[in-house]
Amino acid sequence: MPHINAAAALQICVLLSALPAQYFISRWYGTDSAQRIQITERLIIASWSSFTKSCLSRDAWADRLKLWLSKTRTCLNAGLLILHFRNWYYGEKKTKIGDSEAETHSYFAESTHVRSPKPEYIQFSVGQVIGHKRFGYSGVIVGWDVKAKAPEEWLQHKYPPAKQGLKDTPHYRILINKANGYGKSTAYVPEEEITIIMGVEVVHHPDMKAYFSGYDGSKYIMQPWLKKIYPHD
């Protein structure tokens, strides 16, 4: 049953208190006892009818419930509006202040965090052409991480318990040579699975010009934006 607010409670009290008042009033208007009884009965019936319509009627309670829900919905909408505004404000503020923090969560060697200094144990460089030892495809390195940076679900799927140690080794992002017909366009692989291809190896990939401006005979030349991320490659 819906909560009875102060206005409804006051209305009930007034109606109940009206019964004895109406009885005493009837004492002054009736000329004899029979008339007074009739008047009193009519007043009681009228009061009870008014009471049932306002307090015991299903429609009356439905109206009160609708009013209560309307007020509740209004308060809820206002609360949601405030919450959305708060999230927008602080989210905007955090984004402006913490852009570098957001970038550190990029996966698969796509972070724009500058790789400097370059650790000595990173054997390969961006722009070098590689071959995959097991799958046989060739490709070109377009990025690297000192250790695997990928969603945990991806890592668990790629590395079973016996190979969990590979997650802490250098990983490289590769544009796969379309001429190999391998089926995939990119790969993210650990260092131990690739080897450098010596000599000229032309890599065909639709994104090559986005990463490289040319070829110097031994490796592909990085575009300026990529060189800023990998200044020592």
mmCIF file of N, CA, C and O in Angstrom, residues 46-131:
data_model
loop_
_atom_site.group_PDB
_atom_site.id
_atom_site.type_symbol
_atom_site.label_atom_id
_atom_site.label_comp_id
_atom_site.label_asym_id
_atom_site.label_seq_id
_atom_site.Cartn_x
_atom_site.Cartn_y
_atom_site.Cartn_z
ATOM 1 N N ALA A 46 -23.674 10.297 4.562
ATOM 2 C CA ALA A 46 -22.958 11.209 3.658
ATOM 3 C C ALA A 46 -21.473 11.263 3.997
ATOM 4 O O ALA A 46 -20.602 11.270 3.117
ATOM 5 N N SER A 47 -21.183 11.303 5.315
ATOM 6 C CA SER A 47 -19.777 11.355 5.745
ATOM 7 C C SER A 47 -19.046 10.073 5.379
ATOM 8 O O SER A 47 -17.912 10.078 4.915
ATOM 9 N N TRP A 48 -19.738 8.929 5.616
ATOM 10 C CA TRP A 48 -19.109 7.645 5.295
ATOM 11 C C TRP A 48 -18.879 7.502 3.788
ATOM 12 O O TRP A 48 -17.846 7.001 3.347
ATOM 13 N N SER A 49 -19.839 7.978 3.000
ATOM 14 C CA SER A 49 -19.689 7.922 1.553
ATOM 15 C C SER A 49 -18.505 8.757 1.092
ATOM 16 O O SER A 49 -17.713 8.339 0.245
ATOM 17 N N SER A 50 -18.386 9.960 1.683
ATOM 18 C CA SER A 50 -17.248 10.831 1.328
ATOM 19 C C SER A 50 -15.933 10.200 1.739
ATOM 20 O O SER A 50 -14.934 10.257 1.013
ATOM 21 N N PHE A 51 -15.945 9.555 2.917
ATOM 22 C CA PHE A 51 -14.732 8.922 3.429
ATOM 23 C C PHE A 51 -14.295 7.763 2.538
ATOM 24 O O PHE A 51 -13.110 7.616 2.192
ATOM 25 N N THR A 52 -15.262 6.931 2.145
ATOM 26 C CA THR A 52 -14.911 5.777 1.310
ATOM 27 C C THR A 52 -14.420 6.203 -0.071
ATOM 28 O O THR A 52 -13.516 5.586 -0.638
ATOM 29 N N LYS A 53 -15.024 7.269 -0.597
ATOM 30 C CA LYS A 53 -14.594 7.734 -1.920
ATOM 31 C C LYS A 53 -13.182 8.296 -1.896
ATOM 32 O O LYS A 53 -12.416 8.141 -2.833
ATOM 33 N N SER A 54 -12.811 8.974 -0.798
ATOM 34 C CA SER A 54 -11.505 9.635 -0.742
ATOM 35 C C SER A 54 -10.406 8.747 -0.187
ATOM 36 O O SER A 54 -9.239 8.923 -0.520
ATOM 37 N N CYS A 55 -10.794 7.776 0.688
ATOM 38 C CA CYS A 55 -9.764 6.998 1.375
ATOM 39 C C CYS A 55 -9.819 5.498 1.082
ATOM 40 O O CYS A 55 -8.791 4.829 1.152
ATOM 41 N N LEU A 56 -10.985 4.949 0.807
ATOM 42 C CA LEU A 56 -11.104 3.512 0.585
ATOM 43 C C LEU A 56 -11.308 3.158 -0.874
ATOM 44 O O LEU A 56 -11.369 1.986 -1.221
ATOM 45 N N SER A 57 -11.402 4.160 -1.729
ATOM 46 C CA SER A 57 -11.614 3.914 -3.149
ATOM 47 C C SER A 57 -10.308 3.494 -3.825
ATOM 48 O O SER A 57 -9.258 4.095 -3.601
ATOM 49 N N ARG A 58 -10.422 2.487 -4.669
ATOM 50 C CA ARG A 58 -9.251 2.047 -5.421
ATOM 51 C C ARG A 58 -8.769 3.130 -6.377
ATOM 52 O O ARG A 58 -7.559 3.328 -6.571
ATOM 53 N N ASP A 59 -9.705 3.852 -6.975
ATOM 54 C CA ASP A 59 -9.326 4.937 -7.886
ATOM 55 C C ASP A 59 -8.592 6.051 -7.155
ATOM 56 O O ASP A 59 -7.644 6.643 -7.692
ATOM 57 N N ALA A 60 -9.043 6.354 -5.919
ATOM 58 C CA ALA A 60 -8.383 7.406 -5.146
ATOM 59 C C ALA A 60 -6.943 7.027 -4.837
ATOM 60 O O ALA A 60 -6.017 7.839 -4.945
ATOM 61 N N TRP A 61 -6.744 5.749 -4.416
ATOM 62 C CA TRP A 61 -5.373 5.296 -4.145
ATOM 63 C C TRP A 61 -4.540 5.248 -5.420
ATOM 64 O O TRP A 61 -3.328 5.520 -5.405
ATOM 65 N N ALA A 62 -5.175 4.889 -6.542
ATOM 66 C CA ALA A 62 -4.452 4.881 -7.819
ATOM 67 C C ALA A 62 -3.976 6.280 -8.180
ATOM 68 O O ALA A 62 -2.847 6.476 -8.655
ATOM 69 N N ASP A 63 -4.839 7.285 -7.941
ATOM 70 C CA ASP A 63 -4.443 8.670 -8.214
ATOM 71 C C ASP A 63 -3.282 9.089 -7.326
ATOM 72 O O ASP A 63 -2.358 9.770 -7.770
ATOM 73 N N ARG A 64 -3.363 8.708 -6.029
ATOM 74 C CA ARG A 64 -2.265 9.054 -5.117
ATOM 75 C C ARG A 64 -0.961 8.368 -5.530
ATOM 76 O O ARG A 64 0.119 8.947 -5.457
ATOM 77 N N LEU A 65 -1.103 7.096 -5.969
ATOM 78 C CA LEU A 65 0.086 6.363 -6.409
ATOM 79 C C LEU A 65 0.701 7.006 -7.645
ATOM 80 O O LEU A 65 1.919 7.139 -7.757
ATOM 81 N N LYS A 66 -0.131 7.423 -8.593
ATOM 82 C CA LYS A 66 0.370 8.093 -9.789
ATOM 83 C C LYS A 66 1.109 9.379 -9.424
ATOM 84 O O LYS A 66 2.159 9.698 -9.978
ATOM 85 N N LEU A 67 0.524 10.134 -8.474
ATOM 86 C CA LEU A 67 1.160 11.370 -8.043
ATOM 87 C C LEU A 67 2.497 11.095 -7.393
ATOM 88 O O LEU A 67 3.494 11.777 -7.649
ATOM 89 N N TRP A 68 2.549 10.062 -6.554
ATOM 90 C CA TRP A 68 3.797 9.711 -5.862
ATOM 91 C C TRP A 68 4.863 9.259 -6.858
ATOM 92 O O TRP A 68 6.024 9.655 -6.778
ATOM 93 N N LEU A 69 4.434 8.425 -7.840
ATOM 94 C CA LEU A 69 5.377 7.969 -8.854
ATOM 95 C C LEU A 69 5.882 9.117 -9.701
ATOM 96 O O LEU A 69 7.051 9.149 -10.101
ATOM 97 N N SER A 70 4.986 10.072 -9.992
ATOM 98 C CA SER A 70 5.384 11.231 -10.779
ATOM 99 C C SER A 70 6.453 12.034 -10.062
ATOM 100 O O SER A 70 7.454 12.449 -10.651
ATOM 101 N N LYS A 71 6.243 12.255 -8.743
ATOM 102 C CA LYS A 71 7.232 13.000 -7.969
ATOM 103 C C LYS A 71 8.544 12.231 -7.865
ATOM 104 O O LYS A 71 9.628 12.804 -7.961
ATOM 105 N N THR A 72 8.423 10.891 -7.676
ATOM 106 C CA THR A 72 9.620 10.068 -7.578
ATOM 107 C C THR A 72 10.406 10.088 -8.877
ATOM 108 O O THR A 72 11.627 10.199 -8.897
ATOM 109 N N ARG A 73 9.654 10.001 -10.015
ATOM 110 C CA ARG A 73 10.317 10.016 -11.322
ATOM 111 C C ARG A 73 11.012 11.351 -11.566
ATOM 112 O O ARG A 73 12.107 11.411 -12.107
ATOM 113 N N THR A 74 10.380 12.414 -11.150
ATOM 114 C CA THR A 74 10.993 13.731 -11.318
ATOM 115 C C THR A 74 12.292 13.837 -10.531
ATOM 116 O O THR A 74 13.313 14.325 -11.035
ATOM 117 N N CYS A 75 12.267 13.345 -9.293
ATOM 118 C CA CYS A 75 13.475 13.379 -8.468
ATOM 119 C C CYS A 75 14.562 12.487 -9.060
ATOM 120 O O CYS A 75 15.742 12.837 -9.069
ATOM 121 N N LEU A 76 14.137 11.307 -9.559
ATOM 122 C CA LEU A 76 15.103 10.396 -10.147
ATOM 123 C C LEU A 76 15.751 10.993 -11.382
ATOM 124 O O LEU A 76 16.960 10.917 -11.576
ATOM 125 N N ASN A 77 14.937 11.601 -12.249
ATOM 126 C CA ASN A 77 15.485 12.227 -13.449
ATOM 127 C C ASN A 77 16.456 13.342 -13.106
ATOM 128 O O ASN A 77 17.497 13.507 -13.745
ATOM 129 N N ALA A 78 16.109 14.111 -12.085
ATOM 130 C CA ALA A 78 17.011 15.184 -11.660
ATOM 131 C C ALA A 78 18.317 14.604 -11.150
ATOM 132 O O ALA A 78 19.401 15.119 -11.442
ATOM 133 N N GLY A 79 18.213 13.484 -10.391
ATOM 134 C CA GLY A 79 19.419 12.852 -9.875
ATOM 135 C C GLY A 79 20.296 12.303 -10.981
ATOM 136 O O GLY A 79 21.520 12.443 -10.958
ATOM 137 N N LEU A 80 19.643 11.685 -11.999
ATOM 138 C CA LEU A 80 20.410 11.160 -13.126
ATOM 139 C C LEU A 80 21.078 12.267 -13.910
ATOM 140 O O LEU A 80 22.211 12.130 -14.379
ATOM 141 N N LEU A 81 20.367 13.380 -14.064
ATOM 142 C CA LEU A 81 20.938 14.515 -14.778
ATOM 143 C C LEU A 81 22.179 15.039 -14.064
ATOM 144 O O LEU A 81 23.205 15.316 -14.687
ATOM 145 N N ILE A 82 22.093 15.139 -12.749
ATOM 146 C CA ILE A 82 23.242 15.594 -11.961
ATOM 147 C C ILE A 82 24.395 14.611 -12.083
ATOM 148 O O ILE A 82 25.560 14.996 -12.238
ATOM 149 N N LEU A 83 24.059 13.291 -12.034
ATOM 150 C CA LEU A 83 25.098 12.271 -12.132
ATOM 151 C C LEU A 83 25.785 12.319 -13.490
ATOM 152 O O LEU A 83 27.006 12.244 -13.581
ATOM 153 N N HIS A 84 24.979 12.460 -14.569
ATOM 154 C CA HIS A 84 25.566 12.534 -15.908
ATOM 155 C C HIS A 84 26.475 13.762 -16.036
ATOM 156 O O HIS A 84 27.557 13.699 -16.628
ATOM 157 N N PHE A 85 26.013 14.876 -15.495
ATOM 158 C CA PHE A 85 26.813 16.094 -15.564
ATOM 159 C C PHE A 85 28.113 15.920 -14.794
ATOM 160 O O PHE A 85 29.187 16.308 -15.257
ATOM 161 N N ARG A 86 28.011 15.299 -13.610
ATOM 162 C CA ARG A 86 29.213 15.075 -12.789
ATOM 163 C C ARG A 86 30.209 14.172 -13.518
ATOM 164 O O ARG A 86 31.410 14.458 -13.572
ATOM 165 N N ASN A 87 29.682 13.057 -14.104
ATOM 166 C CA ASN A 87 30.566 12.150 -14.820
ATOM 167 C C ASN A 87 31.200 12.824 -16.023
ATOM 168 O O ASN A 87 32.377 12.624 -16.328
ATOM 169 N N TRP A 88 30.383 13.648 -16.731
ATOM 170 C CA TRP A 88 30.925 14.355 -17.896
ATOM 171 C C TRP A 88 32.020 15.321 -17.473
ATOM 172 O O TRP A 88 33.084 15.376 -18.068
ATOM 173 N N TYR A 89 31.748 16.085 -16.403
ATOM 174 C CA TYR A 89 32.693 17.112 -15.972
ATOM 175 C C TYR A 89 34.013 16.494 -15.540
ATOM 176 O O TYR A 89 35.090 16.875 -16.005
ATOM 177 N N TYR A 90 33.928 15.497 -14.633
ATOM 178 C CA TYR A 90 35.165 14.913 -14.135
ATOM 179 C C TYR A 90 35.835 14.035 -15.178
ATOM 180 O O TYR A 90 37.053 13.915 -15.207
ATOM 181 N N GLY A 91 35.023 13.414 -16.059
ATOM 182 C CA GLY A 91 35.619 12.634 -17.136
ATOM 183 C C GLY A 91 36.373 13.521 -18.100
ATOM 184 O O GLY A 91 37.476 13.202 -18.533
ATOM 185 N N GLU A 92 35.782 14.687 -18.417
ATOM 186 C CA GLU A 92 36.440 15.644 -19.305
ATOM 187 C C GLU A 92 37.723 16.137 -18.669
ATOM 188 O O GLU A 92 38.763 16.225 -19.316
ATOM 189 N N LYS A 93 37.641 16.433 -17.382
ATOM 190 C CA LYS A 93 38.816 16.947 -16.676
ATOM 191 C C LYS A 93 39.920 15.905 -16.635
ATOM 192 O O LYS A 93 41.087 16.212 -16.869
ATOM 193 N N LYS A 94 39.536 14.640 -16.356
ATOM 194 C CA LYS A 94 40.540 13.590 -16.274
ATOM 195 C C LYS A 94 41.179 13.337 -17.630
ATOM 196 O O LYS A 94 42.372 13.094 -17.730
ATOM 197 N N THR A 95 40.351 13.405 -18.702
ATOM 198 C CA THR A 95 40.894 13.179 -20.029
ATOM 199 C C THR A 95 41.921 14.229 -20.398
ATOM 200 O O THR A 95 42.982 13.924 -20.931
ATOM 201 N N LYS A 96 41.625 15.494 -20.057
ATOM 202 C CA LYS A 96 42.556 16.562 -20.401
ATOM 203 C C LYS A 96 43.853 16.448 -19.604
ATOM 204 O O LYS A 96 44.937 16.705 -20.103
ATOM 205 N N ILE A 97 43.729 16.032 -18.330
ATOM 206 C CA ILE A 97 44.909 15.965 -17.479
ATOM 207 C C ILE A 97 45.676 14.673 -17.717
ATOM 208 O O ILE A 97 46.902 14.652 -17.677
ATOM 209 N N GLY A 98 44.932 13.592 -17.999
ATOM 210 C CA GLY A 98 45.567 12.283 -18.040
ATOM 211 C C GLY A 98 45.623 11.645 -19.409
ATOM 212 O O GLY A 98 45.417 10.445 -19.535
ATOM 213 N N ASP A 99 45.896 12.419 -20.460
ATOM 214 C CA ASP A 99 45.988 11.843 -21.787
ATOM 215 C C ASP A 99 47.087 10.799 -21.854
ATOM 216 O O ASP A 99 46.935 9.742 -22.454
ATOM 217 N N SER A 100 48.245 11.094 -21.240
ATOM 218 C CA SER A 100 49.360 10.160 -21.276
ATOM 219 C C SER A 100 49.005 8.877 -20.540
ATOM 220 O O SER A 100 49.430 7.789 -20.913
ATOM 221 N N GLU A 101 48.199 8.984 -19.478
ATOM 222 C CA GLU A 101 47.784 7.796 -18.737
ATOM 223 C C GLU A 101 46.908 6.906 -19.600
ATOM 224 O O GLU A 101 47.042 5.689 -19.594
ATOM 225 N N ALA A 102 46.000 7.533 -20.368
ATOM 226 C CA ALA A 102 45.129 6.759 -21.238
ATOM 227 C C ALA A 102 45.929 6.051 -22.324
ATOM 228 O O ALA A 102 45.646 4.926 -22.694
ATOM 229 N N GLU A 103 46.968 6.718 -22.832
ATOM 230 C CA GLU A 103 47.778 6.138 -23.886
ATOM 231 C C GLU A 103 48.542 4.912 -23.416
ATOM 232 O O GLU A 103 48.802 3.992 -24.180
ATOM 233 N N THR A 104 48.919 4.876 -22.137
ATOM 234 C CA THR A 104 49.692 3.741 -21.642
ATOM 235 C C THR A 104 48.865 2.469 -21.638
ATOM 236 O O THR A 104 49.409 1.389 -21.472
ATOM 237 N N HIS A 105 47.546 2.561 -21.830
ATOM 238 C CA HIS A 105 46.691 1.387 -21.840
ATOM 239 C C HIS A 105 46.436 0.880 -23.252
ATOM 240 O O HIS A 105 45.637 -0.029 -23.437
ATOM 241 N N SER A 106 47.095 1.471 -24.262
ATOM 242 C CA SER A 106 46.936 0.994 -25.624
ATOM 243 C C SER A 106 47.586 -0.379 -25.755
ATOM 244 O O SER A 106 48.616 -0.648 -25.155
ATOM 245 N N TYR A 107 46.949 -1.224 -26.560
ATOM 246 C CA TYR A 107 47.420 -2.591 -26.708
ATOM 247 C C TYR A 107 48.123 -2.804 -28.043
ATOM 248 O O TYR A 107 48.058 -1.982 -28.948
ATOM 249 N N PHE A 108 48.817 -3.944 -28.141
ATOM 250 C CA PHE A 108 49.408 -4.435 -29.375
ATOM 251 C C PHE A 108 50.377 -3.427 -30.012
ATOM 252 O O PHE A 108 50.350 -3.204 -31.212
ATOM 253 N N ALA A 109 51.215 -2.803 -29.178
ATOM 254 C CA ALA A 109 52.259 -1.880 -29.657
ATOM 255 C C ALA A 109 51.692 -0.687 -30.406
ATOM 256 O O ALA A 109 52.346 -0.128 -31.286
ATOM 257 N N GLU A 110 50.488 -0.256 -30.065
ATOM 258 C CA GLU A 110 49.875 0.898 -30.714
ATOM 259 C C GLU A 110 49.919 2.147 -29.834
ATOM 260 O O GLU A 110 49.403 3.185 -30.228
ATOM 261 N N SER A 111 50.516 2.056 -28.676
ATOM 262 C CA SER A 111 50.618 3.226 -27.816
ATOM 263 C C SER A 111 51.544 4.264 -28.442
ATOM 264 O O SER A 111 52.543 3.926 -29.087
ATOM 265 N N THR A 112 51.227 5.531 -28.251
ATOM 266 C CA THR A 112 52.067 6.609 -28.774
ATOM 267 C C THR A 112 53.131 7.047 -27.762
ATOM 268 O O THR A 112 53.781 8.060 -27.945
ATOM 269 N N HIS A 113 53.272 6.281 -26.686
ATOM 270 C CA HIS A 113 54.326 6.559 -25.707
ATOM 271 C C HIS A 113 55.697 6.412 -26.366
ATOM 272 O O HIS A 113 55.977 5.422 -27.044
ATOM 273 N N VAL A 114 56.543 7.407 -26.182
ATOM 274 C CA VAL A 114 57.865 7.403 -26.825
ATOM 275 C C VAL A 114 58.733 6.304 -26.221
ATOM 276 O O VAL A 114 58.903 6.225 -25.001
ATOM 277 N N ARG A 115 59.306 5.449 -27.083
ATOM 278 C CA ARG A 115 60.156 4.342 -26.621
ATOM 279 C C ARG A 115 61.600 4.823 -26.517
ATOM 280 O O ARG A 115 62.428 4.607 -27.407
ATOM 281 N N SER A 116 61.875 5.521 -25.453
ATOM 282 C CA SER A 116 63.224 6.041 -25.234
ATOM 283 C C SER A 116 63.524 6.053 -23.735
ATOM 284 O O SER A 116 62.684 6.495 -22.945
ATOM 285 N N PRO A 117 64.694 5.564 -23.346
ATOM 286 C CA PRO A 117 65.711 4.896 -24.186
ATOM 287 C C PRO A 117 65.260 3.508 -24.609
ATOM 288 O O PRO A 117 64.383 2.920 -23.979
ATOM 289 N N LYS A 118 65.882 3.001 -25.654
ATOM 290 C CA LYS A 118 65.539 1.664 -26.133
ATOM 291 C C LYS A 118 66.353 0.634 -25.373
ATOM 292 O O LYS A 118 67.595 0.702 -25.353
ATOM 293 N N PRO A 119 65.694 -0.320 -24.719
ATOM 294 C CA PRO A 119 66.435 -1.353 -23.975
ATOM 295 C C PRO A 119 67.354 -2.155 -24.906
ATOM 296 O O PRO A 119 67.014 -2.420 -26.064
ATOM 297 N N GLU A 120 68.499 -2.559 -24.389
ATOM 298 C CA GLU A 120 69.469 -3.295 -25.202
ATOM 299 C C GLU A 120 68.957 -4.667 -25.622
ATOM 300 O O GLU A 120 69.382 -5.207 -26.654
ATOM 301 N N TYR A 121 68.022 -5.228 -24.855
ATOM 302 C CA TYR A 121 67.540 -6.579 -25.186
ATOM 303 C C TYR A 121 66.490 -6.574 -26.294
ATOM 304 O O TYR A 121 66.040 -7.632 -26.732
ATOM 305 N N ILE A 122 66.069 -5.393 -26.771
ATOM 306 C CA ILE A 122 65.174 -5.336 -27.924
ATOM 307 C C ILE A 122 66.029 -5.534 -29.177
ATOM 308 O O ILE A 122 66.766 -4.639 -29.598
ATOM 309 N N GLN A 123 65.948 -6.707 -29.779
ATOM 310 C CA GLN A 123 66.866 -7.064 -30.867
ATOM 311 C C GLN A 123 66.510 -6.415 -32.202
ATOM 312 O O GLN A 123 67.394 -6.112 -33.006
ATOM 313 N N PHE A 124 65.212 -6.220 -32.450
ATOM 314 C CA PHE A 124 64.796 -5.763 -33.770
ATOM 315 C C PHE A 124 64.290 -4.328 -33.717
ATOM 316 O O PHE A 124 64.018 -3.775 -32.641
ATOM 317 N N SER A 125 64.119 -3.721 -34.907
ATOM 318 C CA SER A 125 63.729 -2.315 -35.011
ATOM 319 C C SER A 125 62.556 -2.147 -35.959
ATOM 320 O O SER A 125 62.329 -2.980 -36.855
ATOM 321 N N VAL A 126 61.857 -1.033 -35.767
ATOM 322 C CA VAL A 126 60.758 -0.685 -36.664
ATOM 323 C C VAL A 126 61.323 -0.458 -38.070
ATOM 324 O O VAL A 126 62.327 0.235 -38.244
ATOM 325 N N GLY A 127 60.656 -1.022 -39.066
ATOM 326 C CA GLY A 127 61.098 -0.886 -40.448
ATOM 327 C C GLY A 127 61.810 -2.113 -40.973
ATOM 328 O O GLY A 127 61.946 -2.282 -42.193
ATOM 329 N N GLN A 128 62.247 -3.002 -40.097
ATOM 330 C CA GLN A 128 62.923 -4.216 -40.550
ATOM 331 C C GLN A 128 61.896 -5.237 -41.052
ATOM 332 O O GLN A 128 60.795 -5.357 -40.517
ATOM 333 N N VAL A 129 62.301 -5.968 -42.086
ATOM 334 C CA VAL A 129 61.462 -7.010 -42.659
ATOM 335 C C VAL A 129 61.768 -8.317 -41.947
ATOM 336 O O VAL A 129 62.937 -8.681 -41.757
ATOM 337 N N ILE A 130 60.733 -9.020 -41.576
ATOM 338 C CA ILE A 130 60.903 -10.259 -40.801
ATOM 339 C C ILE A 130 60.186 -11.424 -41.478
ATOM 340 O O ILE A 130 59.338 -11.234 -42.356
ATOM 341 N N GLY A 131 60.528 -12.604 -41.023
ATOM 342 C CA GLY A 131 59.817 -13.805 -41.430
ATOM 343 C C GLY A 131 59.389 -14.556 -40.181
ATOM 344 O O GLY A 131 60.100 -14.560 -39.170
#
